[in-house]
Structure formats: structure tokens, C-alpha cells
Amino acid sequence: MNPDELLSRYNAGERDFFLIDVNGVNLRGATLRAVDLTYANLSQTKLVQANLSRATLHNANLQGVDLQGADLRGADLSGADLMGANLVAADLSFATLTGVDLSGANLSVARLMGVDLNGANLCQVNLLGVDLRGSLLIGANLSRSNLSRCFLFEADLSEANLEQVNWQSSLYNRETCFPQGFDPEQIGAYLIAPNVSLAGLDLSGVNLTS
């Protein structure tokens, strides 16, 4: 299906595009709110600044997709393949990403507040400056990922694989859950809590008002 046909059918009120194949097309800035793209093939598709809020992308093929600046708030991407995807500055707040494969993806400065990433593969992912407040990462694979300058308040990383993660200047609070025996302060993360002194720490580039 070509992008013009997809958008025409969507604008006519159709929402069910189960198993659709639109790989490699340009849907930049498209509005596809609450669309059902379950098992769709969207690999290498350009969805820059697209509106996919509350969309269903369950088990979709999103390898190499360009979702820079896209609105994915409340979307269901459980089981999706997002290997190598560009999600820079995308808003995935309260999205469901259970069991997704995001290996090698770029989520720099994205919003992932309250997302469900339980069991997700985030190996070698760029999460620089990402907002992960209240997110669930139980059992997720974060090995060799970049979590520097992340916001991890109330995040649950229990049982996650945190091997060789870059934590430099990431922020957490007493409600953040790490695997048993893991000490985030030893690898460059900062505890933000009442009566905790930040004297002498390098907080350049860290936005403490977020």
C-alpha cells in the first residue's frame, strides 16, 4: 500500500491496518492517532514528527524506522522490532514496550516517563538525557547502553542486565529500584534526595528542573 492510500483510508475513518506493508515509505508528519498497525511492516519508514499517540503497533516490524520527534504517547508497541530505530526526541510517555527489541536504537532526549519496558532488549541503546521517571525495566537488557544524564526517579530496574552501562551524571532517588547489590553511586550516578550534599559534583549539562 502506498502512503497516499493509507492516509486517505485513515482520513475516511478506517483504523484497522492489520498486517499492512508500507516499508520504506515517507509518512513524515502524518496523523495516525489510535491506528491499529498490529504485525505491520514499517521497516525503514520515515515517520518523523508523526502523531501515533494511542496507536497499536503490537509485534510490528519497525527495524530502522525514523520516528524522530514522533508522538507515541500511550501507544502499544509490545513485542515490536525496533532494532536500529531513530527515536531521538520522541515522546513515548506511558507507552507499552514490553518485550520490544530496541537494540542499537537511538532514543537520545526521548520521553519515556511511565513506560513499560519489562523484558525489553535495550542492548547498546543511546538513552542520553532520557526521561525514564516511573518507568518499568524489570528484567530488561541494558548492557552497553548509554544512560548518562538520564532521569531515573521511581524507575524499577530490578533484575535488569546493567553490564557496562554508562551512568555518568544520571539522576535517581530513593524510590529508584536497582538489582540487589548494585551501587549506582560507584559508577557515576547521582542520588537526588533531601539532605544529600551535591557539593563537588560535576552537574554541568544536567537539568535539575525536569
Coordinates of N, CA and C in Angstrom, one line a residue:
M1 N 0.8 -1.2 0.0 CA 0.0 0.0 0.0 C 0.9 1.2 0.0
N2 N 0.5 2.2 -0.8 CA 1.3 3.5 -0.8 C 0.8 4.4 0.3
P3 N 1.6 5.4 0.7 CA 1.2 6.3 1.8 C 0.0 7.1 1.5
D4 N -0.2 7.5 0.3 CA -1.4 8.3 0.0 C -2.7 7.5 0.2
E5 N -2.7 6.2 -0.2 CA -3.9 5.3 0.1 C -4.1 5.1 1.5
L6 N -3.0 4.9 2.3 CA -3.1 4.7 3.7 C -3.8 5.9 4.4
L7 N -3.3 7.1 4.1 CA -3.8 8.3 4.7 C -5.2 8.6 4.3
S8 N -5.5 8.3 3.0 CA -6.9 8.5 2.5 C -7.9 7.6 3.3
R9 N -7.5 6.4 3.4 CA -8.4 5.4 4.1 C -8.5 5.8 5.6
Y10 N -7.4 6.3 6.2 CA -7.4 6.7 7.6 C -8.3 7.9 7.8
N11 N -8.2 8.9 6.9 CA -9.0 10.1 7.0 C -10.5 9.8 6.7
A12 N -10.8 8.7 6.1 CA -12.2 8.3 5.8 C -12.7 7.6 7.0
G13 N -11.9 7.3 8.0 CA -12.4 6.7 9.3 C -11.9 5.3 9.5
E14 N -11.2 4.7 8.6 CA -10.6 3.4 8.8 C -9.5 3.4 9.8
R15 N -9.4 2.4 10.7 CA -8.4 2.4 11.7 C -7.6 1.1 11.7
D16 N -8.2 0.0 11.2 CA -7.6 -1.3 11.2 C -6.8 -1.6 10.0
F17 N -5.4 -1.6 10.2 CA -4.5 -1.8 9.1 C -3.6 -3.0 9.5
F18 N -4.2 -4.0 10.0 CA -3.5 -5.3 10.5 C -2.7 -5.8 9.3
L19 N -1.4 -6.1 9.5 CA -0.5 -6.8 8.6 C -0.2 -5.9 7.3
I20 N -0.5 -4.6 7.4 CA -0.2 -3.8 6.3 C 1.3 -3.7 6.0
D21 N 1.7 -3.6 4.7 CA 3.1 -3.5 4.3 C 3.4 -2.1 3.7
V22 N 4.0 -1.2 4.5 CA 4.4 0.1 4.0 C 5.8 0.4 4.3
N23 N 6.7 -0.6 4.1 CA 8.1 -0.4 4.4 C 8.7 0.6 3.5
G24 N 9.6 1.4 4.1 CA 10.4 2.4 3.3 C 9.7 3.6 2.7
V25 N 8.4 3.8 3.1 CA 7.7 5.0 2.6 C 7.9 6.2 3.4
N26 N 7.5 7.3 2.9 CA 7.6 8.6 3.7 C 6.3 9.0 4.2
L27 N 6.2 8.9 5.6 CA 4.9 9.4 6.3 C 5.3 10.5 7.2
R28 N 6.2 11.3 6.9 CA 6.6 12.4 7.7 C 5.5 13.3 8.1
G29 N 5.3 13.5 9.4 CA 4.3 14.4 9.9 C 2.9 13.9 9.8
A30 N 2.7 12.6 9.5 CA 1.3 12.0 9.3 C 0.6 11.9 10.7
T31 N -0.7 12.1 10.6 CA -1.5 11.9 11.8 C -2.2 10.5 11.7
L32 N -1.8 9.6 12.6 CA -2.4 8.3 12.6 C -2.7 7.9 14.0
R33 N -3.4 8.8 14.7 CA -3.7 8.5 16.1 C -4.7 7.3 16.2
A34 N -4.4 6.5 17.2 CA -5.3 5.3 17.5 C -5.4 4.3 16.4
V35 N -4.5 4.3 15.4 CA -4.5 3.4 14.3 C -4.0 2.0 14.8
D36 N -4.5 1.0 14.2 CA -4.1 -0.4 14.5 C -3.2 -0.9 13.4
L37 N -1.9 -1.0 13.8 CA -0.8 -1.5 12.9 C -0.2 -2.8 13.4
T38 N -1.0 -3.6 14.0 CA -0.5 -4.9 14.5 C 0.1 -5.7 13.4
Y39 N 1.3 -6.2 13.7 CA 2.0 -7.1 12.7 C 2.3 -6.4 11.4
A40 N 2.2 -5.0 11.4 CA 2.5 -4.3 10.1 C 4.0 -4.3 9.8
N41 N 4.4 -4.1 8.6 CA 5.8 -4.0 8.2 C 6.0 -2.5 7.9
L42 N 6.7 -1.8 8.8 CA 7.0 -0.4 8.7 C 8.5 -0.2 8.7
S43 N 9.3 -1.2 8.3 CA 10.7 -1.1 8.4 C 11.2 0.0 7.4
Q44 N 12.2 0.7 7.9 CA 12.8 1.8 7.2 C 11.9 3.0 6.8
T45 N 10.7 3.0 7.4 CA 9.7 4.0 7.1 C 10.0 5.3 7.8
K46 N 9.8 6.4 7.1 CA 10.0 7.7 7.7 C 8.7 8.3 8.4
L47 N 8.8 8.3 9.7 CA 7.6 8.8 10.5 C 8.0 10.0 11.4
V48 N 8.9 10.8 10.8 CA 9.4 11.9 11.6 C 8.3 12.8 12.0
Q49 N 8.2 13.1 13.3 CA 7.2 14.0 13.8 C 5.7 13.6 13.5
A50 N 5.6 12.3 13.3 CA 4.2 11.8 13.1 C 3.5 11.7 14.4
N51 N 2.2 11.7 14.4 CA 1.3 11.5 15.5 C 0.8 10.1 15.6
L52 N 1.3 9.3 16.4 CA 0.9 7.9 16.6 C 0.5 7.6 18.0
S53 N 0.0 8.7 18.7 CA -0.5 8.5 20.1 C -1.6 7.5 20.1
R54 N -1.5 6.6 21.1 CA -2.5 5.5 21.4 C -2.6 4.6 20.2
A55 N -1.6 4.5 19.3 CA -1.6 3.6 18.2 C -1.3 2.2 18.7
T56 N -1.7 1.2 18.0 CA -1.3 -0.2 18.3 C -0.3 -0.7 17.3
L57 N 0.9 -1.0 17.8 CA 2.0 -1.4 16.9 C 2.5 -2.8 17.4
H58 N 1.6 -3.6 18.0 CA 1.9 -4.8 18.6 C 2.6 -5.8 17.5
N59 N 3.8 -6.2 17.9 CA 4.6 -7.1 17.0 C 4.9 -6.6 15.6
A60 N 4.9 -5.3 15.5 CA 5.2 -4.7 14.2 C 6.6 -4.7 13.9
N61 N 7.0 -4.7 12.6 CA 8.4 -4.7 12.1 C 8.7 -3.2 11.9
L62 N 9.5 -2.6 12.9 CA 9.9 -1.2 12.8 C 11.4 -1.1 12.8
Q63 N 12.1 -2.1 12.2 CA 13.5 -2.0 12.1 C 13.9 -0.8 11.3
G64 N 14.8 0.0 11.8 CA 15.4 1.1 11.1 C 14.4 2.3 10.9
V65 N 13.2 2.2 11.5 CA 12.2 3.3 11.3 C 12.7 4.6 11.8
D66 N 12.3 5.7 11.2 CA 12.7 7.0 11.6 C 11.5 7.7 12.3
L67 N 11.5 7.7 13.7 CA 10.5 8.2 14.5 C 10.9 9.4 15.2
Q68 N 11.9 10.1 14.7 CA 12.4 11.3 15.4 C 11.3 12.3 15.7
G69 N 11.2 12.7 17.0 CA 10.2 13.7 17.3 C 8.8 13.3 17.2
A70 N 8.5 12.0 17.1 CA 7.2 11.5 16.9 C 6.4 11.4 18.2
D71 N 5.1 11.5 18.2 CA 4.2 11.4 19.3 C 3.7 10.0 19.4
L72 N 4.2 9.2 20.4 CA 3.8 7.8 20.6 C 3.3 7.7 22.0
R73 N 2.7 8.7 22.6 CA 2.2 8.6 23.9 C 1.0 7.6 24.0
G74 N 1.2 6.7 25.0 CA 0.1 5.7 25.2 C 0.0 4.6 24.2
A75 N 1.0 4.6 23.3 CA 1.0 3.6 22.2 C 1.4 2.2 22.7
D76 N 0.9 1.2 22.0 CA 1.2 -0.2 22.4 C 2.2 -0.8 21.4
L77 N 3.5 -0.9 21.8 CA 4.5 -1.4 20.9 C 5.0 -2.7 21.4
S78 N 4.3 -3.4 22.2 CA 4.7 -4.6 22.8 C 5.1 -5.6 21.7
G79 N 6.3 -6.2 21.9 CA 6.8 -7.2 21.0 C 7.3 -6.7 19.7
A80 N 7.3 -5.4 19.5 CA 7.8 -4.8 18.2 C 9.3 -4.9 18.0
D81 N 9.7 -5.0 16.8 CA 11.1 -5.0 16.4 C 11.5 -3.6 16.0
L82 N 12.3 -2.9 16.9 CA 12.7 -1.6 16.7 C 14.2 -1.5 16.6
M83 N 14.9 -2.6 16.2 CA 16.3 -2.6 16.0 C 16.8 -1.4 15.2
G84 N 17.7 -0.6 15.7 CA 18.3 0.4 14.9 C 17.4 1.6 14.6
A85 N 16.3 1.7 15.3 CA 15.3 2.8 15.1 C 15.8 4.1 15.6
N86 N 15.4 5.2 14.9 CA 15.7 6.5 15.4 C 14.5 7.1 16.1
L87 N 14.6 7.2 17.4 CA 13.6 7.7 18.3 C 14.1 9.0 19.0
V88 N 15.0 9.7 18.5 CA 15.5 10.9 19.1 C 14.4 11.9 19.3
A89 N 14.3 12.4 20.6 CA 13.3 13.4 21.0 C 11.8 12.9 20.8
A90 N 11.6 11.6 20.6 CA 10.2 11.1 20.5 C 9.6 11.1 21.9
D91 N 8.3 11.2 22.0 CA 7.5 11.1 23.2 C 6.8 9.8 23.3
L92 N 7.3 8.9 24.2 CA 6.7 7.6 24.4 C 6.1 7.5 25.8
S93 N 5.8 8.6 26.4 CA 5.3 8.6 27.8 C 4.1 7.6 27.9
F94 N 4.2 6.8 28.9 CA 3.1 5.8 29.2 C 2.8 4.8 28.1
A95 N 3.8 4.6 27.2 CA 3.6 3.6 26.2 C 3.9 2.2 26.7
T96 N 3.4 1.2 26.1 CA 3.7 -0.2 26.4 C 4.8 -0.7 25.4
L97 N 6.0 -1.1 26.0 CA 7.1 -1.6 25.2 C 7.6 -2.9 25.7
T98 N 6.7 -3.7 26.3 CA 7.1 -5.0 26.9 C 7.6 -5.9 25.8
G99 N 8.8 -6.4 26.1 CA 9.5 -7.3 25.2 C 9.9 -6.8 23.9
V100 N 10.0 -5.5 23.7 CA 10.5 -5.0 22.4 C 12.0 -5.2 22.2
D101 N 12.4 -5.2 21.0 CA 13.8 -5.2 20.6 C 14.2 -3.8 20.2
L102 N 14.9 -3.1 21.0 CA 15.4 -1.8 20.7 C 16.9 -1.7 20.5
S103 N 17.5 -2.9 20.4 CA 19.0 -3.0 20.3 C 19.5 -2.1 19.2
G104 N 20.5 -1.3 19.6 CA 21.2 -0.4 18.6 C 20.4 0.9 18.3
A105 N 19.2 1.1 18.9 CA 18.4 2.3 18.6 C 18.9 3.5 19.3
N106 N 18.5 4.7 18.8 CA 18.9 6.0 19.4 C 17.6 6.6 19.9
L107 N 17.6 6.7 21.3 CA 16.5 7.4 22.0 C 16.9 8.6 22.7
S108 N 18.0 9.2 22.2 CA 18.5 10.4 22.9 C 17.5 11.5 23.2
V109 N 17.4 12.0 24.4 CA 16.5 13.0 24.8 C 15.0 12.7 24.6
A110 N 14.7 11.4 24.5 CA 13.3 11.0 24.3 C 12.6 11.0 25.7
R111 N 11.3 11.0 25.7 CA 10.5 11.0 26.9 C 9.9 9.6 27.0
L112 N 10.3 8.9 28.1 CA 9.8 7.5 28.3 C 9.2 7.4 29.7
M113 N 8.6 8.5 30.2 CA 8.1 8.6 31.5 C 6.9 7.6 31.6
G114 N 7.0 6.7 32.6 CA 5.9 5.8 32.9 C 5.8 4.6 31.9
V115 N 6.8 4.4 31.1 CA 6.7 3.3 30.1 C 6.9 2.0 30.7
D116 N 6.4 0.9 30.0 CA 6.6 -0.4 30.5 C 7.6 -1.1 29.5
L117 N 8.8 -1.2 30.0 CA 9.9 -1.8 29.2 C 10.3 -3.2 29.8
N118 N 9.5 -3.8 30.6 CA 9.8 -5.1 31.2 C 10.2 -6.1 30.1
G119 N 11.4 -6.7 30.4 CA 11.9 -7.7 29.5 C 12.3 -7.2 28.1
A120 N 12.5 -5.9 27.9 CA 12.9 -5.4 26.6 C 14.4 -5.5 26.4
N121 N 14.8 -5.6 25.1 CA 16.2 -5.6 24.8 C 16.6 -4.2 24.4
L122 N 17.4 -3.6 25.3 CA 18.0 -2.3 25.1 C 19.5 -2.3 25.0
C123 N 20.0 -3.4 24.5 CA 21.5 -3.5 24.3 C 22.0 -2.5 23.4
Q124 N 23.1 -1.8 23.8 CA 23.8 -0.8 23.0 C 22.8 0.3 22.5
V125 N 21.9 0.7 23.4 CA 21.0 1.8 23.0 C 21.5 3.1 23.6
N126 N 21.3 4.2 22.8 CA 21.6 5.5 23.3 C 20.4 6.1 24.0
L127 N 20.5 6.3 25.3 CA 19.5 6.8 26.1 C 19.9 8.1 26.8
L128 N 20.8 8.8 26.1 CA 21.4 10.1 26.7 C 20.3 11.1 27.0
G129 N 20.2 11.5 28.3 CA 19.2 12.5 28.6 C 17.8 12.1 28.6
V130 N 17.5 10.8 28.6 CA 16.1 10.3 28.5 C 15.4 10.5 29.8
D131 N 14.1 10.8 29.8 CA 13.3 10.9 31.0 C 12.6 9.5 31.2
L132 N 13.1 8.8 32.2 CA 12.6 7.4 32.5 C 11.9 7.4 33.8
R133 N 11.4 8.5 34.3 CA 10.7 8.6 35.6 C 9.5 7.6 35.6
G134 N 9.5 6.8 36.7 CA 8.4 5.9 36.9 C 8.3 4.8 35.9
S135 N 9.4 4.6 35.1 CA 9.3 3.5 34.1 C 9.6 2.1 34.7
L136 N 9.2 1.1 34.0 CA 9.4 -0.3 34.4 C 10.4 -0.9 33.5
L137 N 11.5 -1.4 34.0 CA 12.6 -2.0 33.3 C 13.0 -3.3 33.9
I138 N 12.0 -4.0 34.5 CA 12.3 -5.3 35.2 C 12.8 -6.3 34.2
G139 N 13.9 -6.8 34.5 CA 14.5 -7.9 33.6 C 14.9 -7.4 32.2
A140 N 15.0 -6.1 32.0 CA 15.4 -5.6 30.7 C 16.9 -5.8 30.5
N141 N 17.3 -5.9 29.3 CA 18.7 -6.0 28.9 C 19.2 -4.6 28.5
L142 N 20.0 -3.9 29.4 CA 20.5 -2.6 29.1 C 22.1 -2.6 29.0
S143 N 22.6 -3.8 28.7 CA 24.1 -3.9 28.6 C 24.6 -3.0 27.5
R144 N 25.7 -2.4 27.9 CA 26.5 -1.5 27.0 C 25.7 -0.3 26.4
S145 N 24.6 0.1 27.2 CA 23.8 1.2 26.8 C 24.3 2.5 27.4
N146 N 23.9 3.6 26.8 CA 24.3 4.9 27.4 C 23.1 5.6 28.1
L147 N 23.2 5.6 29.4 CA 22.2 6.2 30.2 C 22.7 7.4 30.9
S148 N 23.7 8.1 30.4 CA 24.2 9.3 31.0 C 23.2 10.4 31.0
R149 N 23.1 11.1 32.1 CA 22.2 12.3 32.2 C 20.7 11.9 32.1
C150 N 20.4 10.6 32.4 CA 19.0 10.2 32.5 C 18.3 10.6 33.8
F151 N 17.0 10.6 33.7 CA 16.2 10.8 34.9 C 15.6 9.5 35.3
L152 N 15.9 9.0 36.4 CA 15.5 7.6 36.8 C 14.7 7.6 38.1
F153 N 14.1 8.7 38.4 CA 13.3 8.8 39.6 C 12.1 7.8 39.6
E154 N 12.0 7.0 40.6 CA 10.9 6.0 40.7 C 11.0 4.9 39.7
A155 N 12.1 4.8 38.9 CA 12.2 3.7 37.9 C 12.5 2.4 38.6
D156 N 12.0 1.3 38.0 CA 12.3 0.0 38.5 C 13.1 -0.8 37.6
L157 N 14.4 -0.9 37.9 CA 15.4 -1.7 37.1 C 15.8 -3.0 37.8
S158 N 14.9 -3.5 38.7 CA 15.3 -4.7 39.4 C 15.4 -5.9 38.4
E159 N 16.4 -6.7 38.6 CA 16.7 -7.9 37.7 C 17.1 -7.5 36.3
A160 N 17.4 -6.2 36.1 CA 17.9 -5.8 34.7 C 19.3 -6.1 34.6
N161 N 19.8 -6.3 33.3 CA 21.2 -6.5 33.0 C 21.8 -5.2 32.8
L162 N 22.7 -4.8 33.7 CA 23.3 -3.4 33.6 C 24.8 -3.5 33.4
E163 N 25.2 -4.5 32.7 CA 26.6 -4.7 32.4 C 27.1 -3.6 31.5
Q164 N 28.2 -2.9 31.9 CA 28.9 -1.9 31.0 C 28.0 -0.8 30.6
V165 N 27.0 -0.4 31.5 CA 26.2 0.7 31.2 C 26.9 2.0 31.6
N166 N 26.8 3.1 30.8 CA 27.3 4.4 31.1 C 26.3 5.2 31.9
W167 N 26.5 5.4 33.2 CA 25.6 6.1 34.1 C 26.0 7.5 34.4
Q168 N 27.0 8.0 33.7 CA 27.6 9.3 34.1 C 26.5 10.4 34.2
S169 N 26.5 11.0 35.4 CA 25.6 12.1 35.7 C 24.1 11.8 35.6
S170 N 23.7 10.5 35.6 CA 22.3 10.2 35.6 C 21.8 10.4 37.0
L171 N 20.5 10.7 37.2 CA 19.9 11.1 38.4 C 18.9 10.1 38.9
Y172 N 18.9 9.7 40.2 CA 18.0 8.8 40.7 C 17.6 9.2 42.1
N173 N 16.5 8.7 42.7 CA 16.1 9.0 44.0 C 16.0 7.7 44.8
R174 N 15.6 7.9 46.1 CA 15.5 6.7 47.0 C 14.4 5.7 46.5
E175 N 13.5 6.1 45.7 CA 12.5 5.2 45.2 C 12.9 4.4 43.9
T176 N 14.1 4.8 43.4 CA 14.6 4.0 42.2 C 15.0 2.6 42.7
C177 N 14.6 1.6 41.9 CA 14.9 0.2 42.3 C 16.0 -0.3 41.4
F178 N 17.2 -0.7 41.9 CA 18.2 -1.3 41.2 C 18.4 -2.8 41.6
P179 N 19.1 -3.6 40.8 CA 19.3 -5.0 41.1 C 20.0 -5.1 42.5
Q180 N 19.7 -6.2 43.2 CA 20.3 -6.4 44.5 C 21.8 -6.3 44.5
G181 N 22.4 -5.5 45.4 CA 23.9 -5.4 45.4 C 24.4 -4.4 44.5
F182 N 23.6 -3.7 43.7 CA 24.1 -2.7 42.7 C 24.2 -1.4 43.4
D183 N 25.4 -0.7 43.2 CA 25.6 0.6 43.9 C 25.8 1.6 42.8
P184 N 24.7 2.4 42.4 CA 24.8 3.4 41.3 C 25.8 4.5 41.6
E185 N 26.0 4.8 42.8 CA 27.0 5.9 43.1 C 28.4 5.6 42.7
Q186 N 28.7 4.3 42.8 CA 30.1 3.9 42.4 C 30.4 4.1 40.9
I187 N 29.4 4.2 40.1 CA 29.6 4.3 38.6 C 29.1 5.6 38.0
G188 N 29.0 6.6 38.9 CA 28.8 8.0 38.4 C 27.4 8.5 38.4
A189 N 26.4 7.8 39.0 CA 25.1 8.3 39.1 C 24.9 9.1 40.3
Y190 N 24.0 10.1 40.4 CA 23.8 11.0 41.5 C 22.5 10.7 42.2
L191 N 22.5 10.6 43.5 CA 21.3 10.5 44.3 C 20.8 11.9 44.6
I192 N 19.5 12.1 44.2 CA 18.9 13.4 44.5 C 17.8 13.1 45.6
A193 N 18.1 13.6 46.7 CA 17.2 13.4 47.9 C 17.4 14.5 48.9
P194 N 16.4 14.7 49.8 CA 16.6 15.6 50.9 C 17.9 15.3 51.7
N195 N 18.6 16.4 52.1 CA 19.8 16.3 52.9 C 21.0 15.6 52.3
V196 N 20.9 15.4 51.0 CA 22.0 14.8 50.2 C 22.9 15.9 49.7
S197 N 24.1 16.0 50.0 CA 25.0 17.0 49.5 C 25.5 16.7 48.1
L198 N 25.4 17.7 47.2 CA 25.9 17.6 45.8 C 27.2 18.4 45.7
A199 N 27.7 18.8 46.8 CA 28.9 19.7 46.7 C 30.1 18.9 46.0
G200 N 30.8 19.6 45.1 CA 31.9 19.0 44.4 C 31.6 18.1 43.3
L201 N 30.3 17.9 43.0 CA 29.9 17.0 41.8 C 29.8 17.9 40.6
D202 N 30.1 17.2 39.4 CA 30.0 17.9 38.1 C 28.6 17.7 37.6
L203 N 27.8 18.8 37.7 CA 26.4 18.7 37.2 C 26.2 19.6 35.9
S204 N 27.3 19.8 35.2 CA 27.2 20.6 34.0 C 26.4 19.9 33.0
G205 N 25.4 20.6 32.4 CA 24.6 19.9 31.4 C 23.4 19.1 31.9
V206 N 23.3 19.1 33.3 CA 22.2 18.3 33.9 C 21.1 19.3 34.3
N207 N 19.9 19.0 33.8 CA 18.8 19.9 34.1 C 18.0 19.3 35.3
L208 N 18.3 20.0 36.4 CA 17.7 19.5 37.7 C 16.2 20.0 37.9
T209 N 15.7 20.7 36.9 CA 14.3 21.2 37.0 C 13.4 20.3 36.2
S210 N 13.9 19.3 35.5 CA 13.0 18.4 34.7 C 12.0 17.6 35.6

